Short mmCIF file of C-alpha atoms in Angstrom, two decimals:
data_model
loop_
_atom_site.label_atom_id
_atom_site.label_comp_id
_atom_site.label_asym_id
_atom_site.label_seq_id
_atom_site.Cartn_x
_atom_site.Cartn_y
_atom_site.Cartn_z
CA MET A 1 -6.58 -12.15 -9.94
CA GLY A 2 -3.04 -10.83 -9.37
CA VAL A 3 -0.54 -9.07 -7.26
CA GLN A 4 -0.38 -5.36 -6.27
CA GLY A 5 2.78 -3.86 -5.48
CA PHE A 6 2.72 -1.50 -2.40
CA LEU A 7 5.40 1.15 -1.17
CA LEU A 8 5.92 2.95 1.80
CA CYS A 9 5.76 6.72 2.02
CA ALA A 10 5.77 9.92 3.83
CA ALA A 11 5.40 13.77 3.60
CA PRO A 12 8.83 15.53 3.68
CA ASP A 13 7.55 17.71 6.85
CA TYR A 14 7.10 14.60 8.74
CA LEU A 15 10.28 13.24 7.87
CA GLU A 16 11.75 16.56 9.05
CA GLU A 17 10.23 15.98 12.17
CA ALA A 18 10.51 12.83 12.77
CA GLY A 19 13.47 11.62 10.84
CA GLN A 20 14.36 9.09 8.01
CA PRO A 21 13.84 5.50 8.51
CA ALA A 22 17.17 3.53 7.42
CA HIS A 23 15.80 -0.04 8.55
CA PRO A 24 12.32 -1.42 8.77
CA GLU A 25 12.76 -1.78 12.40
CA ASP A 26 12.90 1.93 12.64
CA LEU A 27 9.28 2.13 11.92
CA LYS A 28 8.68 1.19 15.23
CA SER A 29 9.20 4.58 16.51
CA HIS A 30 7.29 6.25 13.93
CA ASN A 31 3.53 7.21 13.40
CA CYS A 32 2.32 4.55 10.86
CA LEU A 33 -0.97 5.29 9.31
CA ARG A 34 -2.83 2.04 8.98
CA TYR A 35 -5.14 0.38 6.59
CA SER A 36 -7.80 -1.09 8.98
CA LEU A 37 -9.08 -3.92 6.86
CA SER A 38 -5.80 -5.40 6.15
CA SER A 39 -4.99 -8.72 7.26
CA SER A 40 -2.32 -7.71 9.21
CA PRO A 41 -2.91 -4.02 10.32
CA ASN A 42 -0.60 -3.83 13.20
CA LYS A 43 2.32 -5.79 11.28
CA TRP A 44 4.36 -4.88 8.09
CA PHE A 45 6.53 -7.33 6.23
CA PHE A 46 9.51 -6.19 4.22
CA THR A 47 12.29 -8.18 2.08
CA ARG A 48 15.66 -7.18 0.55
CA ASP A 49 17.72 -9.83 -1.01
CA ALA A 50 17.18 -12.85 1.30
CA GLU A 51 16.36 -11.07 4.47
CA SER A 52 12.97 -10.79 5.59
CA VAL A 53 11.74 -8.59 8.58
CA ALA A 54 8.11 -8.24 10.17
CA VAL A 55 7.70 -5.36 12.11
CA GLU A 56 5.37 -4.84 14.98
CA LEU A 57 3.99 -1.18 15.07
CA LYS A 58 3.34 0.91 17.66
CA PRO A 59 -0.37 2.07 18.11
CA ALA A 60 -1.33 4.37 15.09
CA SER A 61 -2.92 7.90 15.60
CA PHE A 62 -4.77 7.14 12.46
CA CYS A 63 -6.56 4.12 11.13
CA ALA A 64 -8.83 4.08 7.96
CA ASN A 65 -10.54 1.48 5.93
CA ASN A 66 -9.88 4.19 2.86
CA GLY A 67 -6.46 4.20 1.16
CA ILE A 68 -7.47 7.84 -0.21
CA ALA A 69 -8.03 8.89 3.61
CA LEU A 70 -4.65 7.35 4.46
CA LYS A 71 -2.97 9.35 1.60
CA GLN A 72 -4.45 12.60 2.97
CA ALA A 73 -3.48 11.98 6.20
CA ALA A 74 0.18 11.33 4.89
CA VAL A 75 0.23 14.55 2.64
CA GLN A 76 -0.72 16.44 5.84
CA GLY A 77 2.32 15.24 7.70
CA LEU A 78 0.53 12.86 10.22
CA GLY A 79 2.81 9.74 9.62
CA VAL A 80 4.23 7.14 7.19
CA ILE A 81 1.79 5.18 4.82
CA LEU A 82 2.28 1.62 3.26
CA VAL A 83 -0.37 1.76 -0.08
CA PRO A 84 -0.37 0.73 -3.36
CA LYS A 85 1.97 2.56 -5.68
CA GLU A 86 -1.15 3.68 -7.91
CA PHE A 87 -2.79 5.33 -5.07
CA VAL A 88 0.60 7.83 -4.64
CA SER A 89 2.13 8.20 -8.21
CA SER A 90 1.39 11.73 -8.38
CA GLU A 91 2.21 12.57 -5.17
CA LEU A 92 5.65 11.04 -5.57
CA ALA A 93 6.26 12.61 -8.89
CA ASP A 94 5.55 16.34 -7.19
CA GLY A 95 7.30 15.56 -4.17
CA THR A 96 4.54 15.64 -2.03
CA LEU A 97 5.43 12.36 -0.73
CA VAL A 98 8.87 10.65 -0.50
CA LYS A 99 9.33 6.78 -1.05
CA LEU A 100 10.95 5.45 2.01
CA LEU A 101 13.21 2.28 2.43
CA PRO A 102 13.80 1.93 -1.12
CA ASP A 103 15.92 -1.09 -0.70
CA TRP A 104 13.22 -2.96 1.01
CA GLN A 105 10.18 -4.21 -0.92
CA PRO A 106 6.95 -4.56 1.17
CA ASP A 107 5.21 -7.66 0.97
CA PRO A 108 2.67 -7.74 -2.08
CA HIS A 109 -1.02 -7.93 -1.60
CA ALA A 110 -3.48 -9.84 -3.55
CA LEU A 111 -5.91 -7.95 -5.45
CA PHE A 112 -9.33 -9.77 -6.32
CA ALA A 113 -12.40 -8.81 -8.18
CA VAL A 114 -15.50 -10.02 -6.72
CA TYR A 115 -18.71 -10.27 -8.55
CA PRO A 116 -22.08 -12.28 -8.47
CA PHE A 117 -21.60 -15.81 -10.04
CA HIS A 118 -23.72 -16.52 -13.10
CA LYS A 119 -23.81 -19.31 -15.83
CA GLU A 120 -22.54 -16.69 -18.25
CA GLN A 121 -20.10 -14.05 -17.16
CA SER A 122 -21.73 -10.70 -18.39
CA ARG A 123 -19.65 -8.69 -21.27
CA ASN A 124 -19.50 -5.85 -18.83
CA VAL A 125 -17.83 -7.61 -15.99
CA ARG A 126 -15.27 -9.56 -18.12
CA LEU A 127 -14.29 -5.93 -19.84
CA PHE A 128 -14.14 -4.43 -16.41
CA ILE A 129 -11.89 -7.13 -15.14
CA GLU A 130 -9.79 -7.06 -18.25
CA PHE A 131 -9.23 -3.15 -17.89
CA ILE A 132 -8.31 -3.89 -13.97
CA VAL A 133 -5.66 -6.58 -14.98
CA LYS A 134 -4.14 -4.26 -17.79
CA ALA A 135 -4.40 -1.00 -15.37
CA PHE A 136 -2.57 -2.84 -12.45
CA GLN A 137 -0.34 -4.93 -14.83
CA LEU A 138 -1.26 -7.96 -12.96
CA ARG A 139 -0.55 -10.83 -15.37
#
């Protein structure tokens, strides 16, 4: 359906204690909170210009299959998260979370709408997909 932008962030309290990463490799020494259903939960990928880095993460203190739970853990100062931008926009705006490694881009993730196949797609399904595409600007 489209590609969703992700970003890396953490709470200021966590960064004060653990330090600010300057390069993706620095994440190896951080508590990186993980999305357990990711296709690569133990490895995060970043690019900057022509350089690509794959970071093998140490075991995390917290893994979840829910982005909201990960965000709440990060807000509590438990570690670094890699989540869709839309999940943390208000926390970034109010300073509860801080964007990390701004010169590095995390690999984008695909976003899919899955629905039962019918010969004719229902109007509601079509409208919902159009809404999601517009909401996430996925064209």
